[in-house]
CSV table of C-alpha atoms in Angstrom, one decimal:
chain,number,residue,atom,x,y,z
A,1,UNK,CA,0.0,0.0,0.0
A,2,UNK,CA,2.0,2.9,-1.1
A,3,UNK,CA,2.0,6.0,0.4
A,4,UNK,CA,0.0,9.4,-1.6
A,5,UNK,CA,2.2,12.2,-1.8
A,6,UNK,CA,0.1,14.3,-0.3
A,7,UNK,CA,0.0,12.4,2.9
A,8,UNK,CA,3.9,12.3,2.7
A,9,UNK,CA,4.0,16.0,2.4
A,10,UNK,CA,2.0,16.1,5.8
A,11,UNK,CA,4.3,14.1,7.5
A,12,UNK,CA,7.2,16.0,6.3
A,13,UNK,CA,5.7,19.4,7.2
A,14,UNK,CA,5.2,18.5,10.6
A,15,UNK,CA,8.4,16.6,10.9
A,16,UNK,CA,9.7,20.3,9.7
A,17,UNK,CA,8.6,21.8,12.8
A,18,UNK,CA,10.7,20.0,15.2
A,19,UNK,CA,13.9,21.9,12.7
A,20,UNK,CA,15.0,25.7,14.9
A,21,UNK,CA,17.6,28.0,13.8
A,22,UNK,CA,20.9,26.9,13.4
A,23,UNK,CA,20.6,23.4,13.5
A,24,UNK,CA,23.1,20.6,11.3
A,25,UNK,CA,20.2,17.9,10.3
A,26,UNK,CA,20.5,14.2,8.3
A,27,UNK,CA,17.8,13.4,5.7
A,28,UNK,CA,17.1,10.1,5.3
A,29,UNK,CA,15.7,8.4,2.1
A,30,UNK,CA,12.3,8.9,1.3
A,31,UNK,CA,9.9,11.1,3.1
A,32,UNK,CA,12.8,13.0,4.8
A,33,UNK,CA,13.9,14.1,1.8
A,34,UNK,CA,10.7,16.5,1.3
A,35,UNK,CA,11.4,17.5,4.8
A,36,UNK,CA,13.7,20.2,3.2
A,37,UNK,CA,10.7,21.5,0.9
A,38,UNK,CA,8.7,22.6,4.4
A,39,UNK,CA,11.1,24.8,6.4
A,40,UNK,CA,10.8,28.8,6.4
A,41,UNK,CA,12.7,31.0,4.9
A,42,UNK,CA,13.3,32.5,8.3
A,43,UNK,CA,14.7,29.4,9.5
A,44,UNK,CA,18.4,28.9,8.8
A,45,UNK,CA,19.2,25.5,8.8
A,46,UNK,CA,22.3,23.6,7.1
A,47,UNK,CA,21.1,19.7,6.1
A,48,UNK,CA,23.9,17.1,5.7
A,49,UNK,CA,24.2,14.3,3.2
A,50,UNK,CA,26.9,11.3,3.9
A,51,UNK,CA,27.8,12.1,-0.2
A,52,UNK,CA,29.4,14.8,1.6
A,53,UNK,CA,27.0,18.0,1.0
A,54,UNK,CA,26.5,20.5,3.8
A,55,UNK,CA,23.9,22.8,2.9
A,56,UNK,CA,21.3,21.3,1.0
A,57,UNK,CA,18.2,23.1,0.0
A,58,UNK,CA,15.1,22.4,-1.3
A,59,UNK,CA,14.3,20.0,-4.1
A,60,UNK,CA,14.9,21.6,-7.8
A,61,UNK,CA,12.0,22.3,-9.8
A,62,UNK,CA,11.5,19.7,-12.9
A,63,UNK,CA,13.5,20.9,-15.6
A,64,UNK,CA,16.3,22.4,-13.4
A,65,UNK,CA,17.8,19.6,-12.0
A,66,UNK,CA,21.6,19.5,-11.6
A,67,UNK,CA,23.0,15.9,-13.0
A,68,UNK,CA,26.0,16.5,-10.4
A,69,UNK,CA,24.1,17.5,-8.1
A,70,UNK,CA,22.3,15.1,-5.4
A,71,UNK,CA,21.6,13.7,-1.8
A,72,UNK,CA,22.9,9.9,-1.0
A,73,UNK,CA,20.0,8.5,-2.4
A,74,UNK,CA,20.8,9.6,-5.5
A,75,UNK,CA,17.9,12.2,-5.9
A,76,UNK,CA,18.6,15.8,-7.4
A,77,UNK,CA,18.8,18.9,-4.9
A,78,UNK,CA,19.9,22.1,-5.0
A,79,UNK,CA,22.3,24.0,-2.1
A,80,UNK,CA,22.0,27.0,-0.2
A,81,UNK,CA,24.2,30.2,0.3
A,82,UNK,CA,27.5,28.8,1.9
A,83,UNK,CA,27.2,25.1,0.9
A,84,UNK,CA,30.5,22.8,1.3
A,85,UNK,CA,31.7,19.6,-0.7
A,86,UNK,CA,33.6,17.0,1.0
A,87,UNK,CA,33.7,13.3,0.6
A,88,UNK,CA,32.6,11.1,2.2
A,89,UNK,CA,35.0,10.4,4.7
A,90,UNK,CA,34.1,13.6,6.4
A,91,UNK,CA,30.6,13.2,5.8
A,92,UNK,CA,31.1,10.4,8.3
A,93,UNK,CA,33.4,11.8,10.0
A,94,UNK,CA,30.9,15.0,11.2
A,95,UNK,CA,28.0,11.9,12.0
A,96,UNK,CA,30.7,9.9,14.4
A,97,UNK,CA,32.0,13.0,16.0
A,98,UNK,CA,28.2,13.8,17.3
A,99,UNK,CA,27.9,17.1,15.3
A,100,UNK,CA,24.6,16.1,13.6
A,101,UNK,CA,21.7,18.0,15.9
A,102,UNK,CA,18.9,15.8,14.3
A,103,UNK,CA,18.5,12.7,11.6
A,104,UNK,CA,15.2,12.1,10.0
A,105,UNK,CA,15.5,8.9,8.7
A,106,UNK,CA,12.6,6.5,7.6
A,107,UNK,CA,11.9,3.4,9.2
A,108,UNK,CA,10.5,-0.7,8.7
A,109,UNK,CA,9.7,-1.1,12.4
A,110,UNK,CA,10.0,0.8,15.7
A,111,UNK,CA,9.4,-0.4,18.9
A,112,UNK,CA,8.2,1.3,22.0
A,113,UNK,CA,11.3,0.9,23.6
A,114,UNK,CA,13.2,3.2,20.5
A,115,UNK,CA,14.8,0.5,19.1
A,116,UNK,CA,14.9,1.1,15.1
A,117,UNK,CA,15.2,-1.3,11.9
A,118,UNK,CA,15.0,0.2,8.5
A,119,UNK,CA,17.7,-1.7,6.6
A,120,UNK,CA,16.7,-5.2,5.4
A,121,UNK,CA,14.3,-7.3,5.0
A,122,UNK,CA,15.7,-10.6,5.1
A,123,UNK,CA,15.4,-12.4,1.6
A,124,UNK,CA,15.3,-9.2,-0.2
A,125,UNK,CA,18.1,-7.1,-1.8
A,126,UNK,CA,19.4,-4.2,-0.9
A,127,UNK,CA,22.0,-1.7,-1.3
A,128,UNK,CA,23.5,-1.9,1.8
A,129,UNK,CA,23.5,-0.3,5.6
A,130,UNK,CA,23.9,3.1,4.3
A,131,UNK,CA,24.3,5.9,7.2
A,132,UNK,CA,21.5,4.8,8.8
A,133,UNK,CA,23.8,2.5,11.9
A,134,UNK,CA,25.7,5.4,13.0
A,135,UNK,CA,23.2,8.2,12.5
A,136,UNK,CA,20.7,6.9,14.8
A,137,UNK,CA,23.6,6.1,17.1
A,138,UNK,CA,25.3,9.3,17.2
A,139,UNK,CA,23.1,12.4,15.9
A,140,UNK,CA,21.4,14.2,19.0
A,141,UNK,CA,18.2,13.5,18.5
A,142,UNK,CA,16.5,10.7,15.7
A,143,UNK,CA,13.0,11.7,13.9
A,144,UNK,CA,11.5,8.6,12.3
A,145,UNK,CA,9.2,9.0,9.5
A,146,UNK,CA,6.9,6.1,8.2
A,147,UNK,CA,3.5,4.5,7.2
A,148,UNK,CA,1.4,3.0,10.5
A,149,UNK,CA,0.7,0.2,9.4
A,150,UNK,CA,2.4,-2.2,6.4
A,151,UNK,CA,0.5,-3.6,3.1
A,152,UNK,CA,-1.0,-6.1,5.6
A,153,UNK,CA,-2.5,-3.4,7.5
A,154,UNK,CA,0.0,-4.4,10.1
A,155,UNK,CA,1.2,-2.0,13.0
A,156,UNK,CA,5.0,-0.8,12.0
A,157,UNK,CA,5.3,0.2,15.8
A,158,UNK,CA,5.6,-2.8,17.8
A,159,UNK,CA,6.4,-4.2,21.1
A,160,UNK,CA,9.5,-5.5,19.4
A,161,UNK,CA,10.9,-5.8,16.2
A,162,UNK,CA,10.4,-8.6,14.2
A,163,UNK,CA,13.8,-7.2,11.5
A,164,UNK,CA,17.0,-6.9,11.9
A,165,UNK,CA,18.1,-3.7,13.6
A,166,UNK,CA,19.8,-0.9,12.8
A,167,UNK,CA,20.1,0.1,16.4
A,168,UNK,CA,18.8,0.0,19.3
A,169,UNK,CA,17.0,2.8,21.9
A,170,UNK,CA,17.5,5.4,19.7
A,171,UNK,CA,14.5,7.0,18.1
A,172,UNK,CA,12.9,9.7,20.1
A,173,UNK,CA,10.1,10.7,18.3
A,174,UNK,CA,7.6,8.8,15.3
A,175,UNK,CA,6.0,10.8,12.9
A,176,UNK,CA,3.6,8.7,11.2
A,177,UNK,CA,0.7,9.1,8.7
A,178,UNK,CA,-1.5,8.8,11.9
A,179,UNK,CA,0.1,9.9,15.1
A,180,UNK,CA,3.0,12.0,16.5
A,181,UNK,CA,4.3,9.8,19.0
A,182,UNK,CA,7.5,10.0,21.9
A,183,UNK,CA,9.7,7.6,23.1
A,184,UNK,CA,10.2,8.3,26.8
A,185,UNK,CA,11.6,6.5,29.5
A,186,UNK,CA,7.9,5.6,30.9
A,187,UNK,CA,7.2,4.5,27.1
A,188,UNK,CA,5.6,4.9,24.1
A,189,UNK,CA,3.4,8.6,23.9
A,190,UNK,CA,0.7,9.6,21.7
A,191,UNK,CA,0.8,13.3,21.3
A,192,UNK,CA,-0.8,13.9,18.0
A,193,UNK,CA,-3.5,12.4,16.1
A,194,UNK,CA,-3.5,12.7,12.2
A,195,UNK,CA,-7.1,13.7,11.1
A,196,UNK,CA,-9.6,12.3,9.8
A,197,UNK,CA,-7.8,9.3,12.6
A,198,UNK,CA,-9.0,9.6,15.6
A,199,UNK,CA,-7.3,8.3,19.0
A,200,UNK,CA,-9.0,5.1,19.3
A,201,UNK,CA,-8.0,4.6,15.2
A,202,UNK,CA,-4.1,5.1,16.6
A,203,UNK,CA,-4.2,2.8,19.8
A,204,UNK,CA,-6.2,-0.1,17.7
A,205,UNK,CA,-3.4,-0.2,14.8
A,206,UNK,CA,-0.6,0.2,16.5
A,207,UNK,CA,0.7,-3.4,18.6
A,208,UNK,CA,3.2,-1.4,21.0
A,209,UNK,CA,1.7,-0.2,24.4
A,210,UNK,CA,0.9,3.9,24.1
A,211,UNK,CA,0.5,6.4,27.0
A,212,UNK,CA,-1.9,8.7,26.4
A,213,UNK,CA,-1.0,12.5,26.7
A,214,UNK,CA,-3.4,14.5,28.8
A,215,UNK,CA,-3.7,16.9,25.7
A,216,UNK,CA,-3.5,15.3,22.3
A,217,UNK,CA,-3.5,17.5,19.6
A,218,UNK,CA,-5.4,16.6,16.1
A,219,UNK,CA,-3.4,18.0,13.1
A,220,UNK,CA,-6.0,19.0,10.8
């Protein structure tokens, strides 16, 4: 069951406004890319690719797209005043040093202890680990992005995961075409609901065990 774009647009516009002033951020593959598409101009942020790009901007309008020019998934952006090129050996470098404020990355499963996988599915090919390992290990704080539920109508967000994992107790906050939900100490938070979803629609299709907040919010 894919994803419409306009739903992926509303995750990645409020995924946006966890992004402040000044921030170094990691965008994933995927719906973190259009993260980049929802931040205001008066927001100054620099967004880092492992392909070693600091200073991506939003994606290039059709027609203008710069052959040289892309993120590590291979899609075209463009760059912002005061962009740097490095490879990517100090891409990596700037993730396993801890200077990355925020990744955004997408997701396969995440369970309601933090623990991510969004790698492999075992059986299937794929490119490889990617940044994915050390960004959710080192960047400050780790945004996940995903569907709810899988083409099963499965809940992504389980007690624990099922796939291999990319690492363990380290995303602090799900984004999903439903819910804005935290991972805290205590455990898995609903915070915001999705509409038209309501938050008995969140608690029945998701497995993991949610707190409710004592104000949820409804994104409309």
């Amino acid at each position: 069951m894919g994803m419409a774009v306009d739903v992926r647009n509303r995750i990645a516009k409020r995924a946006a406004k966890e992004i402040h002033d000044g921030l170094i951020v990691n965008l994933g593959i995927g719906i973190p890319t259009l993260v980049a598409d929802h931040i205001p101009q008066d927001i100054h942020v620099l967004f880092h690719a492992e392909n070693g790009v600091l200073g991506t901007g939003p994606s290039p309008e059709p027609g203008k797209e710069d052959p040289a020019l892309c993120n590590a998934g291979g899609f075209p952006i463009t760059t912002v005043l005061g962009a740097s090129y490095f490879d990517s050996a100090t891409a990596f470098g700037m993730i396993r040093k801890g200077y990355i404020d925020i990744t955004i990355l997408g997701a396969l499963e995440v369970s309601e202890k933090g623990d991510l996988a969004n790698w492999i599915v075992p059986g299937k090919r794929v490119p490889g680990m990617g940044g994915a390992m050390e960004l959710a290990q080192k960047a400050k704080k780790v945004i996940v992005l995903m569907n709810h539920v899988n083409k099963q109508g499965e809940s992504k967000i389980l007690k624990t995961c099922t796939l291999p994992l990319t690492a363990r107790k380290s995303v602090d906050l799900i984004i999903t075409d439903m819910a804005v939900m935290e991972v805290t100490e205590e455990g898995l938070v609903l915070k915001e609901v999705m509409a038209p979803y309501t938050v008995d629609d969140v608690i029945r299709n998701t497995e993991a065990s949610l707190k409710i907040h004592a104000a949820v919010n409804t994104i409309e």
